[in-house]
């Protein structure tokens, strides 16, 4: 229900009062920051004040809040009227809270809907009560343009019993509808005003555990992960540092696309990187001098452009193995081989010449300590710990013998015994292997007979031969692949450990389906208390040669019995019902391990258009006219999506002189230009546009196969408002058949 008469004057008055307080706070902060200071404490305080001033001037003055809840406490019967914004605003003279931060505990009530039995947690316990009003505000330049009470889905739930036929398509409240119908520019936006209850559960989940989110296209999983990061920094600021939070994204283009979300949420010093860029720095000291990592973009040519099928298949087997749970098992088997077959575990003995007494520790006892008692430590830490324990045991035997024989040694005599024990331990452990990490990895990955002994049985002999033969060829050129980095680092963990190197307080892994199981394992190993948020969509796994085919690879193969929380986001908020229904039909043509079909919100638009041309010149001419029409209708971002980079170059050559401001985006680009862009489908993942024009949606480009279906699905789920699919003198792909 949109309220425009009964409370508009009252709410506008409250907004005016809030803006007056903000103006006063801005003046005070400016005055406080005028004077420079050498005092460190004052510098820290001023830095905080400068951030507050920046927020109030840039965001707070424009739109200080977006929502309100009225909460009546059961215990005291007090009614709290709470206005909620992106950041909290407090009067510096009275310390009264004018606006509550969306991340604060009480603000969680805003996202959980109206309820007679609501509660929120504080440091002092649980506060129970009733949410009597939930109100949304549309505010522009200090003026309220719309007031929305409650939510349509809650009204349906109360009054109509949630009819199944309505909910099959999803539901949408007026305030959310107004937000979704806006056009898009070149950046991802925050969604603090429209977070839905299922999204809120993920954002506010406990910190110290692995969170895995399977989110359909348009479910807001990227934005949710970033909001969760902001929420954790706010609520755990006494124990975590935002500069120790990391966001892993698929490429630099995507990092640029999300670059404005965190500053808008009050977080501006979080680390952001691709996995390879970060991990390659860790792995560099392990590589022989002069060795380099092959540019991973070359694989895009192999898998998305024209390439010999045998070469593609061989590369798929090699790359997929190197990131798999099977590779993890192989590396553990190497450690087992090292411990059980390359160490003889002889008795440790030495004799005291004066009494001819032999001090000894049985080899089997040493084996038990090393393989059982110290099993949780990396290899080298085991050796160091074992040495200390053996020394302690020998010292104990020596002192016991001296007491029994009533031999009283002076300090020099005891020092000689100490030196004797140290020399004997040096001699004993010198016979144990001390493997170089890269040399060990090279042996595993290039020796077919050795790899066959270590790898799980499901890895067939042909695959073993392909892995070892092609990897040996690559290593002979003093190169490693991007997919070698994660297993190399995992072997470092098994042999040396990481200690406190590059530890994160929390890590977000976005588009996780395109990372390997081992890559995600490395991120988790280097994050304190396994505080990791992993988001992705198996249906969009277009890099299957290195990525995940099922979340079970993580849940069972990597995390095993550890505590993980798994969430599914099935509601799609990006595209219209008509677009999502068509995209869902593409997924029905292939087998997927999990239910990943999207449920679109009840927001209708034009049916997607499939346009067939007799010749390419006619298509270019029509597209120029169509783009001009779309721009005149107010659509800001229009993407012409090709299957690969070569198709994009041809499109740009045909259109760059006819469409003003059109740009070609490739893997080399690090920023997203917005406007009219031409780009390959594999670079669109995670992005969204007002309109997508999918070029060459024909059977020659998109076959009925998993890889093509997922790539087509990715491209089709990028538009918010309109989708067009073209074909030139060819039949449309059978993936698009009704």
XYZ file of C-alpha atoms in Angstrom:
738
model
C 0.000 0.000 0.000
C 1.422 3.394 -0.979
C 0.698 6.095 1.598
C 0.597 9.583 0.107
C -1.844 11.591 2.218
C -2.200 10.517 5.827
C 1.466 10.574 6.927
C 3.297 12.453 4.165
C 3.328 15.796 5.997
C 4.312 14.218 9.303
C 7.124 12.144 7.784
C 8.436 15.081 5.730
C 8.620 17.135 8.925
C 10.633 14.380 10.593
C 12.949 14.232 7.566
C 13.448 18.018 7.676
C 14.389 17.770 11.360
C 16.879 15.000 10.543
C 18.469 17.051 7.765
C 18.782 20.000 10.181
C 20.645 17.755 12.657
C 22.895 16.502 9.843
C 23.743 20.072 8.823
C 24.686 20.851 12.423
C 26.852 17.716 12.628
C 28.582 18.588 9.343
C 29.431 22.060 10.692
C 30.789 20.634 13.949
C 32.893 18.012 12.158
C 34.349 20.585 9.764
C 35.276 22.783 12.704
C 36.893 19.857 14.581
C 38.978 18.885 11.561
C 40.353 22.370 10.865
C 43.294 22.113 13.236
C 46.208 19.795 12.501
C 47.568 17.683 15.360
C 50.683 15.659 16.156
C 48.892 13.638 18.826
C 48.452 10.052 17.595
C 45.204 9.432 19.481
C 43.698 12.644 18.094
C 44.830 11.645 14.600
C 42.959 8.337 14.917
C 39.851 10.144 16.198
C 40.086 12.714 13.399
C 40.406 9.969 10.809
C 37.131 8.514 12.073
C 35.523 11.955 12.048
C 36.712 12.535 8.468
C 34.999 9.317 7.354
C 31.816 10.367 9.123
C 31.926 13.786 7.486
C 32.482 12.242 4.049
C 29.432 10.009 4.505
C 27.155 12.818 5.729
C 28.181 15.142 2.889
C 28.038 12.575 0.095
C 25.232 10.228 1.144
C 23.585 11.256 4.420
C 22.439 14.683 3.276
C 20.874 13.209 0.129
C 19.046 10.292 1.746
C 19.655 9.848 5.484
C 17.375 6.824 5.843
C 15.231 4.476 3.820
C 13.060 2.683 6.361
C 11.261 2.784 9.670
C 10.052 0.158 12.105
C 7.784 0.560 15.105
C 8.687 -2.019 17.736
C 6.737 -2.497 20.970
C 8.745 -4.292 23.651
C 6.903 -7.026 25.541
C 8.696 -6.444 28.833
C 8.200 -2.677 29.181
C 5.435 -2.012 26.627
C 7.601 0.860 25.298
C 7.170 1.720 21.616
C 10.413 2.429 19.733
C 10.211 4.262 16.406
C 13.449 3.420 14.627
C 14.583 5.045 11.377
C 17.134 2.979 9.466
C 19.845 4.182 7.070
C 23.089 3.073 5.445
C 24.993 4.394 8.459
C 23.980 5.478 11.932
C 23.697 9.179 12.761
C 24.050 10.325 16.382
C 23.701 13.851 17.789
C 27.078 14.773 19.261
C 25.556 16.994 21.959
C 22.925 14.595 23.376
C 24.191 11.274 21.925
C 20.623 10.568 20.778
C 20.403 8.130 17.870
C 18.671 9.934 14.983
C 19.233 7.161 12.424
C 20.120 3.546 13.220
C 22.719 1.728 11.104
C 21.175 -1.048 8.979
C 23.744 -3.462 10.442
C 22.680 -2.853 14.053
C 20.852 -5.746 15.799
C 17.493 -3.939 16.065
C 17.608 -3.095 12.344
C 17.361 -6.818 11.577
C 13.646 -6.514 12.402
C 13.215 -4.321 9.320
C 14.263 -7.197 7.075
C 12.374 -9.996 8.831
C 8.885 -8.601 8.242
C 5.977 -7.786 10.522
C 5.476 -10.163 13.423
C 3.741 -10.307 16.769
C 6.583 -12.443 18.138
C 9.724 -10.671 16.947
C 13.077 -10.431 18.711
C 16.631 -9.235 18.299
C 19.837 -10.089 20.140
C 21.987 -7.631 22.051
C 25.104 -8.083 24.189
C 22.790 -8.109 27.198
C 20.452 -10.780 25.852
C 17.332 -11.145 23.722
C 14.759 -8.349 23.419
C 11.279 -9.590 22.478
C 8.301 -7.658 21.191
C 6.028 -6.930 18.253
C 6.843 -5.191 14.968
C 3.761 -3.031 14.488
C 4.900 -1.146 11.404
C 7.455 -1.574 8.650
C 7.707 1.435 6.358
C 9.843 2.175 3.282
C 10.718 5.661 2.038
C 11.606 6.861 -1.435
C 13.637 10.047 -0.903
C 15.185 12.305 -3.523
C 17.243 15.385 -2.644
C 15.783 15.705 0.825
C 12.154 15.267 -0.237
C 9.963 12.204 0.315
C 8.562 11.037 -3.015
C 6.900 7.855 -1.806
C 5.921 5.995 1.349
C 5.294 2.246 1.274
C 3.869 0.402 4.260
C 4.333 -3.307 4.892
C 4.906 -5.653 1.990
C 2.577 -7.335 -0.454
C 3.900 -10.801 0.370
C 3.139 -10.293 4.060
C -0.401 -9.127 3.258
C -0.932 -12.208 1.078
C 0.407 -14.445 3.809
C -1.994 -12.997 6.379
C -5.113 -12.530 4.255
C -4.940 -15.122 1.494
C -2.926 -17.958 2.976
C -0.073 -17.712 0.413
C -1.814 -19.271 -2.603
C 0.557 -21.622 -4.427
C -0.487 -20.473 -7.876
C 0.629 -16.936 -7.015
C 3.900 -17.919 -5.417
C 5.009 -20.112 -8.321
C 6.105 -16.935 -10.084
C 7.240 -15.192 -6.918
C 6.003 -12.003 -5.395
C 7.189 -8.445 -5.105
C 6.298 -5.479 -2.941
C 5.829 -1.964 -4.311
C 9.050 -0.529 -2.895
C 11.123 -3.386 -4.315
C 9.313 -3.056 -7.660
C 10.204 0.632 -7.842
C 13.857 -0.253 -7.180
C 14.035 -3.069 -9.726
C 12.423 -1.035 -12.487
C 15.215 1.537 -12.443
C 17.723 1.563 -15.276
C 21.365 0.612 -14.684
C 24.643 2.431 -15.046
C 28.156 0.947 -15.010
C 28.360 0.002 -11.290
C 26.758 -2.435 -8.903
C 24.609 -0.711 -6.261
C 23.948 -1.467 -2.618
C 20.565 -2.996 -1.688
C 20.320 -2.050 1.988
C 16.822 -0.650 1.471
C 15.453 -3.753 -0.261
C 17.218 -6.712 1.372
C 14.763 -9.616 1.472
C 14.373 -11.930 4.460
C 16.158 -14.909 2.835
C 19.040 -12.609 1.905
C 19.108 -11.137 5.406
C 19.588 -14.611 6.934
C 22.833 -14.990 4.988
C 24.094 -11.479 5.714
C 23.618 -11.924 9.480
C 24.815 -15.549 9.748
C 27.519 -16.351 12.326
C 31.026 -15.240 11.433
C 33.288 -18.163 12.278
C 32.080 -20.793 9.846
C 32.001 -21.609 6.156
C 28.894 -20.223 4.429
C 28.079 -21.656 0.982
C 25.385 -19.927 -1.082
C 23.889 -21.453 -4.230
C 22.195 -18.435 -5.766
C 20.404 -18.383 -9.108
C 21.143 -15.686 -11.665
C 19.837 -12.366 -10.391
C 19.366 -13.509 -6.786
C 21.730 -10.796 -5.559
C 24.382 -13.186 -4.242
C 27.315 -10.869 -5.008
C 25.632 -7.922 -3.343
C 24.599 -10.091 -0.390
C 28.184 -11.275 0.105
C 29.449 -7.676 0.128
C 26.705 -6.601 2.523
C 27.621 -9.548 4.770
C 31.201 -8.347 4.762
C 30.065 -4.847 5.774
C 27.805 -6.334 8.469
C 30.649 -8.400 9.968
C 33.044 -5.457 10.042
C 30.452 -3.331 11.843
C 29.420 -5.953 14.420
C 32.881 -7.433 15.109
C 34.932 -4.236 14.871
C 36.546 -4.892 18.277
C 38.061 -8.200 17.132
C 38.583 -7.849 13.354
C 40.242 -5.358 11.024
C 38.551 -4.421 7.754
C 41.958 -4.310 6.039
C 42.189 -8.050 6.772
C 38.985 -8.786 4.872
C 39.381 -10.073 1.315
C 37.031 -10.227 -1.672
C 37.990 -12.703 -4.409
C 36.343 -11.975 -7.763
C 36.671 -13.705 -11.171
C 38.493 -10.868 -12.968
C 39.526 -7.223 -12.675
C 36.593 -6.131 -14.811
C 34.257 -7.539 -12.176
C 36.257 -5.923 -9.360
C 35.771 -2.555 -11.045
C 32.053 -3.252 -11.436
C 31.599 -3.811 -7.676
C 34.070 -1.101 -6.657
C 31.538 1.442 -5.367
C 29.416 -0.868 -3.210
C 31.742 -1.153 -0.218
C 32.517 2.585 0.104
C 28.771 3.267 -0.025
C 28.423 0.814 2.869
C 31.102 2.612 4.875
C 33.926 0.160 4.148
C 36.816 1.467 2.078
C 39.954 -0.494 2.973
C 38.994 -4.091 2.196
C 41.406 -6.085 0.030
C 40.143 -7.118 -3.416
C 41.830 -9.476 -5.851
C 41.476 -12.382 -8.225
C 42.555 -15.703 -6.758
C 45.442 -16.069 -9.206
C 46.830 -12.578 -8.605
C 46.904 -13.197 -4.856
C 47.973 -16.859 -4.857
C 50.740 -16.394 -7.434
C 52.524 -14.050 -5.000
C 52.447 -16.766 -2.327
C 53.683 -19.398 -4.768
C 56.468 -17.326 -6.353
C 59.112 -18.198 -3.692
C 58.393 -21.894 -4.312
C 59.148 -21.745 -8.047
C 62.635 -22.136 -9.499
C 64.265 -18.838 -10.446
C 63.064 -17.515 -13.793
C 59.912 -19.641 -13.974
C 56.654 -17.853 -14.799
C 52.901 -18.507 -14.764
C 51.257 -18.910 -18.180
C 48.616 -16.244 -18.894
C 45.289 -17.949 -18.020
C 43.495 -15.929 -20.711
C 45.132 -18.194 -23.292
C 42.813 -20.948 -22.074
C 39.807 -18.847 -23.057
C 40.975 -19.157 -26.651
C 41.260 -22.918 -26.234
C 37.839 -23.461 -24.654
C 35.720 -20.689 -26.181
C 37.262 -20.168 -29.610
C 37.912 -22.697 -32.358
C 40.503 -25.287 -31.268
C 41.265 -28.947 -32.069
C 38.939 -31.173 -30.045
C 41.725 -33.527 -28.891
C 43.807 -30.615 -27.604
C 40.772 -29.227 -25.758
C 39.890 -32.599 -24.206
C 43.452 -33.267 -23.068
C 43.708 -29.822 -21.498
C 40.349 -30.328 -19.764
C 41.526 -33.575 -18.136
C 44.825 -32.095 -16.968
C 43.415 -28.834 -15.645
C 40.365 -30.369 -14.006
C 42.516 -32.884 -12.123
C 44.878 -30.224 -10.763
C 42.056 -28.447 -8.978
C 40.033 -31.465 -7.925
C 39.359 -33.312 -4.690
C 41.193 -36.216 -6.351
C 44.316 -34.044 -6.576
C 43.959 -33.180 -2.884
C 43.777 -36.918 -2.121
C 46.844 -37.485 -4.312
C 48.885 -34.900 -2.408
C 47.865 -36.472 0.899
C 48.919 -39.827 -0.561
C 52.317 -38.284 -1.394
C 52.698 -37.223 2.231
C 51.736 -40.740 3.305
C 54.315 -42.172 0.885
C 56.965 -39.824 2.275
C 56.200 -40.787 5.879
C 55.620 -44.496 5.479
C 57.981 -45.522 2.683
C 60.905 -43.079 2.649
C 61.560 -43.128 6.400
C 62.986 -46.323 7.906
C 62.252 -45.544 11.591
C 65.371 -47.241 12.958
C 66.017 -47.453 16.683
C 67.645 -44.312 18.091
C 70.657 -45.378 20.205
C 73.848 -44.049 21.769
C 76.183 -45.367 24.482
C 77.670 -43.717 27.579
C 81.280 -44.928 27.425
C 81.949 -44.562 31.134
C 79.273 -47.059 32.175
C 78.742 -48.763 28.767
C 75.035 -48.050 29.183
C 73.009 -47.766 25.962
C 70.266 -45.144 25.807
C 67.641 -45.965 23.175
C 64.206 -45.275 21.796
C 62.545 -47.981 19.712
C 61.884 -47.250 16.045
C 58.256 -48.348 16.394
C 57.741 -45.834 19.179
C 59.240 -43.114 16.978
C 56.946 -44.191 14.131
C 53.912 -44.007 16.397
C 54.779 -40.518 17.628
C 55.453 -39.256 14.109
C 52.522 -40.842 12.275
C 49.870 -40.773 15.015
C 50.537 -38.290 17.818
C 51.813 -35.553 15.486
C 49.507 -36.317 12.531
C 47.836 -32.888 12.626
C 51.095 -31.021 11.915
C 52.801 -30.290 8.564
C 55.739 -32.566 7.785
C 58.535 -30.197 8.811
C 56.754 -29.126 11.981
C 56.381 -32.821 12.809
C 60.104 -33.341 12.397
C 60.912 -30.342 14.599
C 58.405 -31.400 17.261
C 59.608 -35.009 17.116
C 63.193 -33.843 17.631
C 62.189 -31.938 20.768
C 60.281 -34.935 22.131
C 63.144 -37.352 21.399
C 65.610 -35.010 23.077
C 63.326 -34.741 26.100
C 63.048 -38.534 26.336
C 66.824 -39.050 26.008
C 67.478 -36.384 28.632
C 65.069 -38.180 30.935
C 66.891 -41.502 30.402
C 70.293 -39.864 30.990
C 69.308 -38.213 34.280
C 67.611 -41.390 35.504
C 70.772 -43.406 34.747
C 73.042 -40.878 36.425
C 70.941 -40.937 39.583
C 70.862 -44.743 39.614
C 74.648 -44.901 39.206
C 75.105 -42.041 41.713
C 77.141 -40.092 39.192
C 77.235 -36.376 39.924
C 78.331 -34.439 36.826
C 79.307 -30.816 36.888
C 77.923 -28.267 34.399
C 80.622 -29.074 31.858
C 79.835 -32.776 32.071
C 76.120 -32.155 31.597
C 76.880 -29.817 28.678
C 78.904 -32.618 27.029
C 75.901 -34.947 27.403
C 73.659 -32.244 25.898
C 76.010 -31.860 22.938
C 76.219 -35.644 22.521
C 72.405 -35.923 22.338
C 72.193 -33.042 19.830
C 74.834 -34.649 17.591
C 73.120 -38.016 17.709
C 69.746 -36.446 16.818
C 71.374 -34.548 13.943
C 72.883 -37.770 12.683
C 69.641 -39.711 13.068
C 67.346 -37.157 11.388
C 69.839 -36.349 8.612
C 68.800 -39.654 7.017
C 65.159 -38.520 6.848
C 63.916 -36.916 3.612
C 63.754 -33.119 3.456
C 61.821 -32.538 0.233
C 61.846 -29.318 -1.759
C 58.193 -28.375 -2.333
C 58.387 -27.712 -6.063
C 60.655 -30.700 -6.698
C 58.130 -32.904 -4.890
C 55.245 -31.432 -6.890
C 57.159 -31.908 -10.127
C 57.805 -35.548 -9.286
C 54.117 -36.166 -8.594
C 52.860 -34.418 -11.742
C 55.385 -35.657 -14.299
C 56.144 -39.272 -13.273
C 53.297 -41.404 -14.660
C 54.173 -44.501 -12.628
C 54.453 -42.507 -9.418
C 51.218 -40.588 -10.023
C 49.426 -43.849 -10.747
C 50.481 -45.145 -7.303
C 49.236 -42.017 -5.555
C 46.082 -41.006 -7.437
C 42.612 -42.410 -6.617
C 41.492 -45.370 -8.701
C 38.805 -43.353 -10.507
C 41.542 -41.444 -12.347
C 42.112 -43.753 -15.329
C 45.487 -44.557 -16.858
C 44.858 -42.494 -20.002
C 44.204 -39.424 -17.874
C 47.365 -40.132 -15.852
C 49.379 -40.256 -19.078
C 47.842 -36.995 -20.332
C 48.484 -35.192 -17.035
C 52.106 -36.259 -16.673
C 53.050 -35.968 -20.355
C 51.604 -32.490 -20.965
C 52.735 -31.160 -17.569
C 56.289 -32.346 -18.274
C 56.190 -30.448 -21.586
C 55.043 -27.264 -19.827
C 57.678 -27.586 -17.084
C 60.353 -28.147 -19.726
C 59.626 -24.587 -20.910
C 60.117 -23.321 -17.321
C 56.451 -22.442 -17.047
C 53.597 -23.420 -14.746
C 49.861 -23.095 -15.343
C 47.474 -21.068 -13.211
C 45.956 -24.395 -12.186
C 49.330 -25.515 -10.744
C 49.280 -22.751 -8.123
C 46.605 -24.170 -5.783
C 47.994 -27.739 -5.578
C 51.505 -26.358 -5.162
C 50.318 -24.223 -2.236
C 48.367 -27.135 -0.802
C 51.530 -29.247 -0.885
C 53.298 -26.396 0.936
C 50.626 -26.640 3.629
C 51.227 -30.397 3.959
C 55.013 -30.114 4.035
C 55.695 -26.748 5.690
C 52.448 -25.063 6.689
C 51.716 -21.362 6.301
C 51.934 -20.182 9.886
C 50.340 -16.726 10.073
C 51.196 -15.804 6.469
C 48.564 -13.678 4.713
C 45.866 -14.505 7.237
C 42.428 -13.002 6.591
C 39.829 -12.237 9.245
C 37.158 -13.022 6.659
C 37.141 -13.893 2.963
C 34.416 -13.672 0.322
C 34.725 -15.923 -2.735
C 32.426 -14.749 -5.523
C 31.529 -16.753 -8.640
C 32.927 -19.684 -6.691
C 31.657 -22.265 -9.166
C 34.481 -21.186 -11.505
C 37.187 -21.768 -8.915
C 38.496 -25.236 -8.217
C 37.914 -27.117 -4.989
C 41.622 -26.811 -4.153
C 41.642 -23.050 -4.779
C 38.793 -22.588 -2.310
C 40.600 -24.900 0.133
C 43.650 -22.585 0.001
C 41.508 -19.517 0.739
C 39.947 -21.301 3.716
C 43.332 -22.434 5.055
C 44.527 -18.831 5.131
C 41.395 -17.410 6.768
C 41.130 -17.383 10.545
C 38.579 -19.769 12.025
C 37.426 -20.667 8.506
C 35.350 -17.487 8.358
C 34.560 -17.677 4.633
C 31.520 -16.758 2.533
C 31.355 -18.712 -0.741
C 28.755 -17.678 -3.324
C 28.048 -18.938 -6.812
C 25.688 -20.722 -9.182
C 26.405 -24.205 -10.532
C 24.195 -23.403 -13.540
C 26.659 -20.657 -14.506
C 29.772 -22.842 -14.245
C 31.181 -21.950 -17.651
C 34.783 -22.755 -16.667
C 34.074 -26.435 -16.003
C 37.627 -27.381 -16.994
C 38.832 -25.923 -13.698
C 35.702 -25.269 -11.635
C 33.114 -27.085 -9.551
C 30.433 -29.348 -10.960
C 28.636 -29.669 -7.620
C 28.762 -28.010 -4.207
C 29.300 -31.485 -2.735
C 32.896 -31.239 -3.937
C 33.322 -28.598 -1.246
C 30.862 -29.803 1.362
C 32.175 -33.384 1.380
C 35.524 -33.355 -0.419
C 37.082 -30.251 1.148
C 35.249 -29.493 4.379
C 34.175 -33.038 5.220
C 32.660 -33.186 8.678
C 33.392 -29.541 9.474
C 30.563 -27.148 10.244
C 29.262 -25.482 7.091
C 25.996 -23.717 6.380
C 24.410 -24.135 2.965
C 21.848 -21.666 1.630
C 19.844 -21.695 -1.578
C 18.580 -18.492 -3.165
C 15.954 -19.409 -5.744
C 14.303 -16.013 -6.177
C 15.654 -13.969 -9.086
C 15.265 -10.206 -8.779
C 17.100 -9.081 -11.918
C 15.214 -10.099 -15.039
C 11.528 -10.091 -15.880
C 9.368 -13.209 -15.671
C 9.413 -13.522 -19.469
C 13.230 -13.437 -19.690
C 13.792 -15.861 -16.805
C 11.220 -18.366 -18.080
C 13.046 -18.513 -21.397
C 16.449 -18.860 -19.705
C 15.149 -21.636 -17.460
C 14.079 -23.613 -20.529
C 17.714 -23.669 -21.670
C 18.773 -25.375 -18.425
C 16.085 -28.025 -18.881
C 18.031 -29.309 -21.902
C 21.003 -30.461 -19.763
C 21.607 -32.408 -16.560
C 22.561 -30.388 -13.493
C 23.397 -31.888 -10.067
C 21.273 -29.476 -8.053
C 17.946 -27.714 -8.416
C 19.159 -24.414 -9.814
C 16.030 -23.221 -11.606
C 15.306 -19.565 -10.874
C 11.947 -18.292 -9.663
C 11.467 -14.795 -11.094
C 9.776 -12.087 -9.078
C 6.378 -11.034 -10.339
C 7.690 -8.295 -12.625
C 6.556 -8.537 -16.210
C 8.001 -7.025 -19.352
C 8.215 -7.628 -23.069
C 8.736 -11.160 -24.321
C 12.315 -11.820 -25.517
C 12.574 -11.427 -29.285
C 14.278 -13.938 -31.563
C 15.261 -12.164 -34.782
C 16.516 -14.010 -37.847
C 18.322 -12.201 -40.662
C 19.131 -13.444 -44.153
C 22.456 -11.640 -44.232
C 24.784 -9.999 -41.740
C 24.632 -6.529 -43.309
C 20.896 -6.412 -42.646
C 21.519 -7.318 -39.011
C 24.072 -4.529 -38.485
C 21.711 -1.993 -40.048
C 18.804 -3.120 -37.882
C 20.904 -3.132 -34.711
C 21.990 0.482 -35.215
C 18.349 1.572 -35.477
C 17.313 -0.665 -32.559
C 20.051 0.684 -30.263
C 19.026 4.275 -31.027
C 15.403 3.440 -30.203
C 16.346 1.738 -26.941
C 18.465 4.707 -25.868
C 15.631 7.085 -26.645
C 13.444 4.985 -24.299
C 15.893 5.706 -21.481
C 17.925 2.475 -21.341
C 21.463 3.331 -20.261
C 23.386 0.044 -20.545
C 23.054 -2.078 -23.680
C 25.301 -5.119 -24.184
C 25.878 -6.854 -27.496
C 26.996 -10.291 -26.353
C 28.961 -12.626 -28.604
C 30.003 -16.183 -27.867
C 33.699 -15.374 -28.090
C 36.216 -12.614 -28.559
C 36.525 -13.092 -32.308
C 32.802 -12.481 -32.764
C 33.114 -9.329 -30.678
C 35.882 -7.943 -32.890
C 33.743 -8.468 -36.000
C 30.762 -6.757 -34.369
C 32.881 -3.794 -33.291
C 34.354 -3.432 -36.775
C 30.841 -3.282 -38.239
C 29.331 -0.900 -35.655
C 31.980 1.392 -34.180
C 31.455 4.111 -36.824
C 27.657 3.878 -36.616
C 26.919 3.732 -32.861
C 28.244 6.658 -30.854
C 30.319 5.703 -27.814
C 30.207 1.959 -28.448
C 33.098 0.080 -26.816
C 34.649 -3.368 -27.150
C 35.439 -5.165 -23.881
C 38.048 -7.953 -23.719
C 39.991 -9.888 -21.093
C 42.606 -7.116 -21.074
C 40.147 -4.526 -19.785
C 40.156 -3.695 -16.082
C 37.227 -1.263 -16.037
C 33.635 -1.532 -17.190
C 32.718 1.423 -19.454
C 28.909 1.229 -19.334
C 26.823 2.593 -22.198
C 26.769 0.393 -25.307
C 29.310 -2.407 -25.038
C 30.315 -5.435 -27.072
C 31.722 -8.318 -25.057
C 32.049 -12.128 -25.067
C 29.518 -14.083 -23.008
C 32.161 -15.445 -20.630
C 32.993 -11.903 -19.441
C 29.380 -10.928 -18.689
C 29.046 -13.230 -15.686
C 28.147 -11.240 -12.573
C 27.289 -8.103 -14.571
C 23.858 -6.773 -15.474
C 22.507 -4.498 -18.190
C 19.241 -2.841 -19.077
C 19.245 -4.634 -22.436
C 21.128 -7.596 -23.878
C 21.327 -8.313 -27.603
C 22.703 -11.832 -27.969
C 24.435 -12.215 -31.322
C 24.680 -15.530 -33.152
C 22.258 -17.545 -31.037
C 22.281 -20.211 -33.736
C 22.946 -23.943 -33.715
C 26.481 -23.500 -35.053
C 27.469 -21.430 -32.021
C 25.418 -23.059 -29.238
C 25.087 -26.843 -29.369
C 23.003 -28.953 -27.001
C 25.904 -29.505 -24.602
C 26.573 -28.554 -20.978
C 29.216 -25.920 -21.727
C 27.175 -24.139 -24.409
C 23.944 -24.308 -22.399
C 25.579 -22.731 -19.334
C 27.225 -20.023 -21.433
C 23.923 -19.241 -23.167
C 22.129 -19.162 -19.807
C 24.688 -16.702 -18.428
C 24.189 -14.343 -21.378
C 20.387 -14.593 -21.276
C 20.183 -13.760 -17.552
C 22.149 -10.481 -17.725
C 19.330 -8.109 -18.849
C 17.007 -6.366 -16.411
C 14.419 -5.274 -18.974
C 14.885 -6.518 -22.570
C 16.440 -9.509 -24.341
C 16.972 -9.945 -28.090
C 18.537 -13.025 -29.730
C 19.769 -12.958 -33.310
C 20.731 -15.504 -35.934
C 22.037 -14.922 -39.455
C 21.071 -17.401 -42.182
C 21.021 -20.227 -39.624
C 18.467 -21.983 -37.472
C 18.348 -20.948 -33.832
C 20.060 -23.217 -31.320
C 17.978 -26.185 -30.232
C 18.647 -25.013 -26.681
C 16.124 -22.265 -27.438
C 13.364 -24.632 -28.576
C 10.184 -24.429 -26.506
